[in-house]
CSV table of C-alpha atoms in Angstrom, one decimal:
chain,number,residue,atom,x,y,z
D,1215,UNK,CA,0.8,4.2,-24.4
D,1216,UNK,CA,1.1,1.6,-21.7
D,1217,UNK,CA,0.4,-2.1,-22.2
D,1218,UNK,CA,-2.8,-1.8,-20.0
D,1219,UNK,CA,-4.2,1.2,-21.8
D,1220,UNK,CA,-4.2,-0.7,-25.1
D,1221,UNK,CA,-6.7,-3.3,-23.7
D,1222,UNK,CA,-10.4,-2.5,-23.8
D,1223,UNK,CA,-12.3,-2.8,-20.6
D,1224,UNK,CA,-15.5,-4.9,-20.9
D,1225,UNK,CA,-17.5,-7.3,-18.7
D,1226,UNK,CA,-16.6,-11.0,-19.0
D,1227,UNK,CA,-18.0,-14.1,-17.4
D,1228,UNK,CA,-15.8,-16.5,-15.3
D,1229,UNK,CA,-12.4,-15.2,-16.6
D,1230,UNK,CA,-10.6,-13.3,-19.3
D,1231,UNK,CA,-11.2,-16.2,-21.8
D,1232,UNK,CA,-9.3,-16.8,-24.9
D,1233,UNK,CA,-9.7,-19.9,-27.2
D,1234,UNK,CA,-7.2,-22.7,-26.8
D,1235,UNK,CA,-4.2,-22.4,-29.1
D,1236,UNK,CA,-3.3,-26.1,-28.9
D,1237,UNK,CA,-2.8,-27.7,-32.3
D,1238,UNK,CA,-6.1,-29.3,-33.4
D,1239,UNK,CA,-7.9,-28.7,-30.1
D,1240,UNK,CA,-11.6,-29.5,-30.7
D,1241,UNK,CA,-12.9,-27.9,-27.5
D,1242,UNK,CA,-12.6,-24.1,-28.0
D,1243,UNK,CA,-15.1,-23.5,-25.2
D,1244,UNK,CA,-12.9,-25.1,-22.6
D,1245,UNK,CA,-11.5,-23.1,-19.7
D,1246,UNK,CA,-8.0,-21.9,-20.8
D,1247,UNK,CA,-4.9,-20.8,-19.0
D,1248,UNK,CA,-2.4,-18.2,-20.2
D,1249,UNK,CA,1.4,-18.9,-20.3
D,1250,UNK,CA,3.5,-15.8,-20.1
D,1251,UNK,CA,6.6,-17.6,-21.3
D,1252,UNK,CA,4.9,-19.1,-24.3
D,1253,UNK,CA,2.5,-16.1,-24.8
D,1254,UNK,CA,-0.2,-18.6,-25.6
D,1255,UNK,CA,-3.4,-19.9,-24.0
D,1256,UNK,CA,-4.2,-23.6,-23.6
D,1257,UNK,CA,-6.9,-25.7,-22.1
D,1258,UNK,CA,-5.8,-28.2,-19.4
D,1259,UNK,CA,-5.5,-31.1,-21.9
D,1260,UNK,CA,-3.4,-29.1,-24.4
D,1261,UNK,CA,-1.3,-27.5,-21.7
D,1262,UNK,CA,0.2,-30.9,-20.7
D,1263,UNK,CA,1.0,-31.7,-24.4
D,1264,UNK,CA,3.4,-28.7,-24.7
D,1265,UNK,CA,7.1,-29.7,-24.6
D,1266,UNK,CA,7.9,-26.7,-22.4
D,1267,UNK,CA,5.2,-27.8,-19.9
D,1268,UNK,CA,6.4,-31.3,-19.2
D,1269,UNK,CA,7.2,-32.3,-15.6
D,1270,UNK,CA,10.6,-31.0,-14.4
D,1271,UNK,CA,10.9,-28.6,-17.3
D,1272,UNK,CA,12.1,-25.2,-16.1
D,1273,UNK,CA,12.0,-21.7,-17.7
D,1274,UNK,CA,14.7,-19.0,-17.7
D,1275,UNK,CA,13.7,-18.0,-14.2
D,1276,UNK,CA,14.3,-21.5,-12.9
D,1277,UNK,CA,10.6,-22.3,-12.4
D,1278,UNK,CA,8.1,-24.3,-14.5
D,1279,UNK,CA,5.8,-22.3,-16.8
D,1280,UNK,CA,3.0,-20.8,-14.7
D,1281,UNK,CA,-0.7,-21.5,-15.4
D,1282,UNK,CA,-2.4,-18.1,-15.1
D,1283,UNK,CA,-5.9,-16.7,-15.4
D,1284,UNK,CA,-5.6,-14.1,-18.2
D,1285,UNK,CA,-7.6,-11.5,-16.3
D,1286,UNK,CA,-5.2,-11.8,-13.3
D,1287,UNK,CA,-2.3,-11.1,-15.7
D,1288,UNK,CA,-3.9,-8.1,-17.2
D,1289,UNK,CA,-4.9,-6.6,-13.9
D,1290,UNK,CA,-1.4,-6.9,-12.4
D,1291,UNK,CA,0.3,-5.7,-15.6
D,1292,UNK,CA,-1.9,-2.6,-15.5
D,1293,UNK,CA,-0.5,-2.0,-11.9
D,1294,UNK,CA,3.1,-3.0,-12.5
D,1295,UNK,CA,3.5,-1.3,-15.9
D,1296,UNK,CA,1.7,2.0,-15.4
D,1297,UNK,CA,1.2,4.4,-18.2
D,1298,UNK,CA,4.0,6.8,-19.0
D,1299,UNK,CA,1.8,9.2,-20.9
D,1300,UNK,CA,2.1,12.6,-19.3
D,1301,UNK,CA,-1.5,13.6,-20.1
D,1302,UNK,CA,-2.9,10.4,-18.6
D,1303,UNK,CA,-0.7,10.8,-15.5
D,1304,UNK,CA,-1.9,14.4,-15.0
D,1305,UNK,CA,-5.5,13.3,-15.3
D,1306,UNK,CA,-5.1,10.4,-12.9
D,1307,UNK,CA,-3.3,12.6,-10.3
D,1308,UNK,CA,-6.1,15.2,-10.4
D,1309,UNK,CA,-8.7,12.4,-9.9
D,1310,UNK,CA,-6.6,10.9,-7.0
D,1311,UNK,CA,-6.8,14.1,-5.1
D,1312,UNK,CA,-10.3,13.1,-4.0
D,1313,UNK,CA,-8.6,10.4,-1.8
D,1314,UNK,CA,-6.4,12.9,0.1
D,1315,UNK,CA,-7.0,12.5,3.9
D,1316,UNK,CA,-4.7,14.9,5.6
D,1317,UNK,CA,-1.3,16.7,5.1
D,1318,UNK,CA,0.7,19.7,5.7
D,1319,UNK,CA,0.1,22.8,3.6
D,1320,UNK,CA,1.2,26.5,3.8
D,1321,UNK,CA,-0.6,29.6,4.9
D,1322,UNK,CA,-0.3,33.1,3.4
D,1323,UNK,CA,3.1,33.7,5.2
D,1324,UNK,CA,4.4,30.3,4.2
D,1325,UNK,CA,3.9,28.8,7.7
D,1326,UNK,CA,2.9,25.2,8.1
D,1327,UNK,CA,-0.8,24.3,8.5
D,1328,UNK,CA,-2.4,20.9,9.2
D,1329,UNK,CA,-5.1,20.3,6.5
D,1330,UNK,CA,-7.9,17.7,6.8
D,1331,UNK,CA,-9.7,17.1,3.5
D,1332,UNK,CA,-12.6,15.2,5.0
D,1333,UNK,CA,-11.8,11.9,3.3
D,1334,UNK,CA,-12.4,9.7,6.4
D,1335,UNK,CA,-15.9,11.1,7.0
D,1336,UNK,CA,-16.7,10.9,3.3
D,1337,UNK,CA,-15.8,7.2,3.1
D,1338,UNK,CA,-17.8,6.3,6.2
D,1339,UNK,CA,-20.8,8.3,4.9
D,1340,UNK,CA,-20.7,6.6,1.5
D,1341,UNK,CA,-20.7,3.1,3.0
D,1342,UNK,CA,-23.3,3.7,5.7
D,1343,UNK,CA,-26.1,1.1,5.7
D,1344,UNK,CA,-29.8,2.1,6.1
D,1345,UNK,CA,-29.9,0.3,9.4
D,1346,UNK,CA,-27.6,2.9,10.9
D,1347,UNK,CA,-25.7,0.3,12.9
D,1348,UNK,CA,-22.7,1.3,14.9
D,1349,UNK,CA,-19.5,0.8,12.9
D,1350,UNK,CA,-15.9,0.4,14.0
D,1351,UNK,CA,-13.5,1.2,11.2
D,1352,UNK,CA,-10.1,-0.4,11.3
D,1353,UNK,CA,-7.1,1.6,10.1
D,1354,UNK,CA,-4.2,0.0,8.3
D,1355,UNK,CA,-1.3,2.4,7.5
D,1356,UNK,CA,1.3,1.9,4.8
D,1357,UNK,CA,4.7,3.5,5.3
D,1358,UNK,CA,8.0,3.0,3.4
D,1359,UNK,CA,10.8,4.6,1.5
D,1360,UNK,CA,10.1,6.4,-1.8
D,1361,UNK,CA,10.3,3.8,-4.6
D,1362,UNK,CA,9.7,0.8,-2.3
D,1363,UNK,CA,6.4,0.1,-4.0
D,1364,UNK,CA,4.1,1.1,-1.2
D,1365,UNK,CA,1.3,2.5,-3.3
D,1366,UNK,CA,1.7,-0.5,-5.6
D,1367,UNK,CA,1.1,-2.9,-2.7
D,1368,UNK,CA,-2.0,-1.0,-1.7
D,1369,UNK,CA,-3.3,-1.0,-5.2
D,1370,UNK,CA,-2.6,-4.8,-5.5
D,1371,UNK,CA,-4.6,-5.4,-2.3
D,1372,UNK,CA,-7.6,-3.4,-3.5
D,1373,UNK,CA,-7.4,-5.0,-7.0
D,1374,UNK,CA,-7.2,-8.5,-5.5
D,1375,UNK,CA,-10.3,-8.2,-3.4
D,1376,UNK,CA,-12.3,-6.3,-6.1
D,1377,UNK,CA,-11.5,-9.0,-8.7
D,1378,UNK,CA,-13.4,-11.6,-6.6
D,1379,UNK,CA,-16.7,-10.0,-7.5
D,1380,UNK,CA,-15.9,-7.8,-10.4
D,1381,UNK,CA,-14.7,-9.8,-13.4
D,1382,UNK,CA,-13.7,-6.8,-15.5
D,1383,UNK,CA,-10.3,-5.2,-16.2
D,1384,UNK,CA,-10.9,-2.0,-14.2
D,1385,UNK,CA,-11.5,-1.9,-10.5
D,1386,UNK,CA,-14.6,-0.2,-9.1
D,1387,UNK,CA,-12.7,1.1,-6.1
D,1388,UNK,CA,-10.3,4.1,-5.9
D,1389,UNK,CA,-6.6,3.0,-5.6
D,1390,UNK,CA,-3.2,4.8,-5.4
D,1391,UNK,CA,-1.2,5.7,-8.4
D,1392,UNK,CA,2.0,3.5,-8.5
D,1393,UNK,CA,5.3,5.2,-9.2
D,1394,UNK,CA,8.2,4.0,-11.3
D,1395,UNK,CA,10.6,1.5,-9.7
D,1396,UNK,CA,13.3,3.2,-7.6
D,1397,UNK,CA,11.9,6.6,-8.5
D,1398,UNK,CA,13.4,9.1,-6.0
D,1399,UNK,CA,10.6,11.6,-6.4
D,1400,UNK,CA,7.4,10.8,-4.4
D,1401,UNK,CA,4.3,10.3,-6.6
D,1402,UNK,CA,1.5,11.3,-4.2
D,1403,UNK,CA,1.7,13.9,-1.5
D,1404,UNK,CA,0.5,13.7,2.1
D,1405,UNK,CA,-1.6,10.9,3.3
D,1406,UNK,CA,-4.4,9.3,1.2
D,1407,UNK,CA,-7.2,7.0,2.4
D,1408,UNK,CA,-8.7,4.1,0.5
D,1409,UNK,CA,-11.4,1.4,1.2
D,1410,UNK,CA,-10.8,-2.3,1.3
D,1411,UNK,CA,-13.4,-3.8,-1.0
D,1412,UNK,CA,-13.8,-7.0,1.1
D,1413,UNK,CA,-14.9,-5.2,4.3
D,1414,UNK,CA,-16.2,-1.8,3.0
D,1415,UNK,CA,-19.9,-2.4,3.7
D,1416,UNK,CA,-19.3,-4.3,7.0
D,1417,UNK,CA,-19.5,-3.0,10.5
D,1418,UNK,CA,-15.7,-3.1,10.7
D,1419,UNK,CA,-14.6,-1.6,7.5
D,1420,UNK,CA,-10.8,-1.7,6.9
D,1421,UNK,CA,-9.3,1.5,5.5
D,1422,UNK,CA,-5.9,1.8,3.9
D,1423,UNK,CA,-3.8,4.9,4.7
D,1424,UNK,CA,-1.1,5.5,2.1
D,1425,UNK,CA,1.6,7.8,3.5
D,1426,UNK,CA,3.9,9.8,1.3
D,1427,UNK,CA,7.2,8.1,0.7
D,1428,UNK,CA,10.1,8.6,3.1
D,1429,UNK,CA,13.5,9.9,2.0
D,1430,UNK,CA,12.0,12.1,-0.7
D,1431,UNK,CA,13.7,15.0,1.1
D,1432,UNK,CA,12.3,18.4,0.0
D,1433,UNK,CA,11.5,17.1,-3.5
D,1434,UNK,CA,8.0,18.2,-4.6
D,1435,UNK,CA,5.9,15.1,-5.2
D,1436,UNK,CA,4.4,14.8,-8.7
D,1437,UNK,CA,0.9,15.3,-7.4
D,1438,UNK,CA,1.9,18.4,-5.5
D,1439,UNK,CA,3.5,19.9,-8.7
D,1440,UNK,CA,0.2,19.5,-10.6
D,1441,UNK,CA,-1.6,21.1,-7.6
D,1442,UNK,CA,0.7,24.1,-7.7
D,1443,UNK,CA,0.1,24.5,-11.4
D,1444,UNK,CA,-3.7,24.5,-10.8
D,1445,UNK,CA,-3.5,27.0,-8.0
D,1446,UNK,CA,-1.5,29.4,-10.3
D,1447,UNK,CA,-4.1,29.0,-13.0
D,1448,UNK,CA,-7.0,29.6,-10.7
D,1449,UNK,CA,-5.4,32.8,-9.2
D,1450,UNK,CA,-4.7,34.2,-12.7
D,1451,UNK,CA,-8.2,33.4,-14.2
D,1452,UNK,CA,-11.0,35.8,-13.5
D,1453,UNK,CA,-13.8,33.7,-14.9
D,1454,UNK,CA,-13.7,30.4,-12.9
D,1455,UNK,CA,-16.4,28.8,-15.1
D,1456,UNK,CA,-14.0,28.9,-18.0
D,1457,UNK,CA,-11.5,26.6,-16.2
D,1458,UNK,CA,-11.1,22.9,-17.0
D,1459,UNK,CA,-13.7,20.8,-15.0
D,1460,UNK,CA,-10.9,19.0,-13.1
D,1461,UNK,CA,-9.4,22.4,-12.1
D,1462,UNK,CA,-12.8,23.7,-11.0
D,1463,UNK,CA,-13.1,20.7,-8.8
D,1464,UNK,CA,-10.2,21.9,-6.8
D,1465,UNK,CA,-12.2,24.9,-5.8
D,1466,UNK,CA,-14.9,22.6,-4.5
D,1467,UNK,CA,-12.4,20.6,-2.5
D,1468,UNK,CA,-11.1,23.8,-0.9
D,1469,UNK,CA,-14.6,24.4,0.5
D,1470,UNK,CA,-14.4,21.2,2.4
D,1471,UNK,CA,-10.9,21.8,3.8
D,1472,UNK,CA,-10.4,22.2,7.5
D,1473,UNK,CA,-7.0,23.7,8.4
D,1474,UNK,CA,-5.2,24.5,11.6
D,1475,UNK,CA,-1.9,26.2,12.3
D,1476,UNK,CA,0.9,24.0,13.4
D,1477,UNK,CA,2.0,26.3,16.2
D,1478,UNK,CA,4.9,24.1,17.5
D,1479,UNK,CA,6.5,24.2,14.1
D,1480,UNK,CA,6.3,28.0,13.5
D,1481,UNK,CA,9.7,29.6,13.8
D,1482,UNK,CA,11.5,26.2,13.7
D,1483,UNK,CA,13.2,25.8,10.3
D,1484,UNK,CA,13.6,22.1,10.5
D,1485,UNK,CA,10.2,21.2,11.8
D,1486,UNK,CA,8.6,23.5,9.2
D,1487,UNK,CA,10.1,21.4,6.3
D,1488,UNK,CA,8.1,18.9,4.3
D,1489,UNK,CA,10.6,16.2,5.1
D,1490,UNK,CA,9.9,16.5,8.8
D,1491,UNK,CA,6.2,16.1,8.3
D,1492,UNK,CA,6.8,13.0,6.1
D,1493,UNK,CA,9.4,11.3,8.2
D,1494,UNK,CA,8.3,12.2,11.7
D,1495,UNK,CA,4.8,13.7,12.0
D,1496,UNK,CA,2.8,11.4,9.6
D,1497,UNK,CA,4.3,8.1,10.9
D,1498,UNK,CA,3.8,9.1,14.6
D,1499,UNK,CA,0.2,10.1,14.0
D,1500,UNK,CA,-0.5,6.9,12.0
D,1501,UNK,CA,1.1,4.8,14.7
D,1502,UNK,CA,-1.2,6.3,17.3
D,1503,UNK,CA,-4.4,5.6,15.4
D,1504,UNK,CA,-3.6,2.5,13.4
D,1505,UNK,CA,-4.7,-1.1,14.1
D,1506,UNK,CA,-2.0,-2.4,11.7
D,1507,UNK,CA,1.1,-0.7,10.3
D,1508,UNK,CA,2.5,-2.1,7.1
D,1509,UNK,CA,6.1,-1.1,6.4
D,1510,UNK,CA,7.0,-1.8,2.8
D,1511,UNK,CA,10.6,-2.5,2.0
D,1512,UNK,CA,12.4,-3.6,-1.2
D,1513,UNK,CA,15.7,-4.9,0.3
D,1514,UNK,CA,15.5,-7.0,3.5
D,1515,UNK,CA,19.2,-6.4,4.1
D,1516,UNK,CA,18.5,-2.8,5.0
D,1517,UNK,CA,15.9,-3.7,7.6
D,1518,UNK,CA,18.4,-3.6,10.5
D,1519,UNK,CA,20.2,-0.4,9.4
D,1520,UNK,CA,17.3,1.7,8.0
D,1521,UNK,CA,14.1,0.4,9.4
D,1522,UNK,CA,14.4,-1.0,13.0
D,1523,UNK,CA,15.4,2.3,14.6
D,1524,UNK,CA,12.6,4.1,12.9
D,1525,UNK,CA,9.9,1.6,13.9
D,1526,UNK,CA,11.0,1.8,17.5
D,1527,UNK,CA,11.6,5.6,17.4
D,1528,UNK,CA,8.2,6.4,16.0
D,1529,UNK,CA,6.4,4.0,18.4
D,1530,UNK,CA,8.3,5.3,21.4
D,1531,UNK,CA,7.5,8.9,20.7
D,1532,UNK,CA,3.8,8.1,20.1
D,1533,UNK,CA,3.6,5.7,23.0
D,1534,UNK,CA,4.9,8.2,25.6
D,1535,UNK,CA,2.2,10.7,24.5
D,1536,UNK,CA,-0.7,8.3,24.1
D,1537,UNK,CA,-1.4,6.9,27.5
D,1538,UNK,CA,-5.0,6.2,26.6
D,1539,UNK,CA,-4.2,4.1,23.5
D,1540,UNK,CA,-6.3,0.9,24.1
D,1541,UNK,CA,-4.2,-1.5,21.9
D,1542,UNK,CA,-0.8,-1.5,20.4
D,1543,UNK,CA,-0.8,-1.7,16.6
D,1544,UNK,CA,0.4,-4.8,14.8
D,1545,UNK,CA,3.4,-4.4,12.5
D,1546,UNK,CA,3.7,-6.2,9.1
D,1547,UNK,CA,6.9,-6.0,7.1
D,1548,UNK,CA,6.0,-6.4,3.4
D,1549,UNK,CA,9.2,-7.3,1.5
D,1550,UNK,CA,8.2,-6.2,-1.9
D,1551,UNK,CA,9.8,-7.2,-5.3
D,1552,UNK,CA,11.5,-10.3,-3.7
D,1553,UNK,CA,13.8,-12.1,-6.1
D,1554,UNK,CA,12.4,-15.4,-7.4
D,1555,UNK,CA,15.7,-17.2,-6.7
D,1556,UNK,CA,15.0,-17.1,-3.0
D,1557,UNK,CA,14.4,-20.4,-1.1
D,1558,UNK,CA,10.8,-21.4,-1.8
D,1559,UNK,CA,10.1,-21.8,2.0
D,1560,UNK,CA,10.3,-18.0,2.3
D,1561,UNK,CA,7.0,-17.5,0.6
D,1562,UNK,CA,5.5,-19.0,3.8
D,1563,UNK,CA,4.6,-16.2,6.2
D,1564,UNK,CA,5.9,-18.0,9.3
D,1565,UNK,CA,9.2,-18.9,7.6
D,1566,UNK,CA,9.7,-15.4,6.3
D,1567,UNK,CA,9.0,-13.9,9.7
D,1568,UNK,CA,11.4,-16.3,11.6
D,1569,UNK,CA,14.1,-15.7,9.0
D,1570,UNK,CA,14.0,-11.9,9.2
D,1571,UNK,CA,13.7,-11.7,13.0
D,1572,UNK,CA,16.5,-14.2,13.4
D,1573,UNK,CA,18.8,-12.1,11.2
D,1574,UNK,CA,18.4,-9.1,13.5
D,1575,UNK,CA,18.1,-11.0,16.8
D,1576,UNK,CA,21.1,-9.4,18.4
D,1577,UNK,CA,20.7,-5.9,16.9
D,1578,UNK,CA,19.7,-4.6,20.3
D,1579,UNK,CA,23.3,-5.2,21.4
D,1580,UNK,CA,25.0,-3.3,18.6
D,1581,UNK,CA,22.7,-0.4,17.8
D,1582,UNK,CA,23.1,2.4,20.4
D,1583,UNK,CA,19.6,3.9,19.7
D,1584,UNK,CA,18.0,0.6,20.4
D,1585,UNK,CA,20.1,0.0,23.5
D,1586,UNK,CA,18.6,3.2,25.1
D,1587,UNK,CA,15.1,1.8,24.6
D,1588,UNK,CA,16.1,-1.6,26.0
D,1589,UNK,CA,17.6,0.0,29.1
D,1590,UNK,CA,14.4,2.0,29.7
D,1591,UNK,CA,12.1,-1.1,29.4
D,1592,UNK,CA,14.4,-3.2,31.6
D,1593,UNK,CA,14.4,-0.5,34.2
D,1594,UNK,CA,10.6,-0.8,34.2
D,1595,UNK,CA,10.7,-4.5,34.7
D,1596,UNK,CA,10.4,-5.8,31.1
D,1597,UNK,CA,12.5,-8.8,30.1
D,1598,UNK,CA,14.2,-8.2,26.8
D,1599,UNK,CA,16.6,-10.7,25.3
D,1600,UNK,CA,16.2,-10.2,21.6
D,1601,UNK,CA,15.2,-7.5,19.0
D,1602,UNK,CA,11.8,-9.3,18.7
D,1603,UNK,CA,11.2,-8.7,22.5
D,1604,UNK,CA,11.9,-5.0,22.1
D,1605,UNK,CA,9.5,-4.7,19.0
D,1606,UNK,CA,6.8,-6.4,21.0
D,1607,UNK,CA,7.0,-3.7,23.6
D,1608,UNK,CA,5.6,-1.3,21.0
D,1609,UNK,CA,3.7,-3.6,18.6
D,1610,UNK,CA,1.1,-6.4,19.4
D,1611,UNK,CA,2.8,-8.7,16.9
D,1612,UNK,CA,5.5,-8.8,14.2
D,1613,UNK,CA,4.8,-10.5,10.8
D,1614,UNK,CA,6.7,-10.7,7.5
D,1615,UNK,CA,5.2,-11.3,4.1
D,1616,UNK,CA,7.1,-11.5,0.9
D,1617,UNK,CA,5.8,-10.3,-2.5
D,1618,UNK,CA,7.7,-11.4,-5.6
D,1619,UNK,CA,9.0,-9.3,-8.4
D,1620,UNK,CA,6.8,-9.2,-11.5
D,1621,UNK,CA,6.7,-12.1,-13.8
D,1622,UNK,CA,5.2,-14.8,-11.7
D,1623,UNK,CA,1.6,-13.4,-11.6
D,1624,UNK,CA,-0.1,-16.2,-9.8
D,1625,UNK,CA,2.6,-16.3,-7.2
D,1626,UNK,CA,2.1,-12.5,-6.8
D,1627,UNK,CA,-1.6,-13.1,-6.4
D,1628,UNK,CA,-1.1,-15.8,-3.8
D,1629,UNK,CA,1.2,-13.6,-1.7
D,1630,UNK,CA,-1.1,-10.6,-1.9
D,1631,UNK,CA,-3.8,-12.9,-0.7
D,1632,UNK,CA,-1.6,-13.9,2.3
D,1633,UNK,CA,-0.9,-10.2,3.0
D,1634,UNK,CA,-4.6,-9.4,3.0
D,1635,UNK,CA,-5.3,-12.4,5.2
D,1636,UNK,CA,-2.7,-11.2,7.8
D,1637,UNK,CA,-4.2,-7.7,7.7
D,1638,UNK,CA,-7.7,-8.9,8.3
D,1639,UNK,CA,-6.6,-11.3,11.1
D,1640,UNK,CA,-4.6,-8.6,12.9
D,1641,UNK,CA,-7.3,-5.9,12.4
D,1642,UNK,CA,-9.9,-8.3,13.9
D,1643,UNK,CA,-7.6,-9.0,16.9
D,1644,UNK,CA,-7.1,-5.3,17.4
D,1645,UNK,CA,-10.9,-4.7,17.3
D,1646,UNK,CA,-11.5,-7.5,19.7
D,1647,UNK,CA,-9.0,-6.1,22.2
D,1648,UNK,CA,-10.5,-2.6,22.0
D,1649,UNK,CA,-13.9,-4.0,22.8
D,1650,UNK,CA,-12.7,-5.8,26.0
């Protein structure tokens, strides 16, 4: 059983309060703060009295002990330390199928078909106001390697916004299932769609598209494995009413499914593979329709070698075929699980952005694939001196946000807030540009 599953979920007022554990504290009703290092809760007065909390005292990570709201700790622990119980995982995967937006399936002759599960229409219908006002949804797409923590980042964003008005342990909004760190097998399959709690009922709701992880190869995602088990069970069972309710639900989803043959991939062995859909088709589609693209990366040192060419390649392919695209998407690089030993200035968005872009400034002179794109733009009159100049040919802006490795929960919360702020600002800018 996971740490989170051992904690009961119940409404609380103000925060996840625990009595002060300071020696002889007479004010048990005071607001208390949790210290992960001490594994104790203290009020403000008793906090300062602890030897480990004195000014200039540092813990094992080189930082002072962090004052944390206990509910924030429990929420993030439930995300960063997911349950390893197989039965719980299976149940969660089946429930998460309701959030599937689109993907590639197989027809009766094993040919690729594009499947739309109706998730976008369902989200918009559920949040429609009685006034029937015109709404302009904003799409934010999350892309990244398998194991980079992409689904974890989406879940943290949803959790962070929901916590502002929902002071309980469990979120009211659907969120992705995080995978294990550096897991080489994708957790979820295809592209899932989630609502941002902060804007869901507004006229410009922000929707998060969570794309299946890159570099999973032909490995069958965990969610897809459960799906195949259910299909086999359905086909071998004559009385459908005897099936498990979650399995029967799959039959209902099938009734809402709209599928089309992917004619250009039939007969082409490479383009028919799952890997092609995940690494080429999904990112290009999402680039075309997104207001913001968030690329989640664990190691900033691989940005030049593994990410740059992809960002430009996807954008170039989509750009050439989308002449009517009213606005270029914004790109945000989310550097996940950043080491706490990094210079403190790097938690600032502008500093992080300048540092990363400076490190790849001359990449356009050394990477052949980028040189081809530079040559094309220069031929068409665009002035390009740096890698940033090239990226801005395809993206309205480039921003970098760092999210720390687990342990410093309030710092995680602060950085998630910064990421959400950047997403909302860029989404609003995109919406404004489309309306001009």
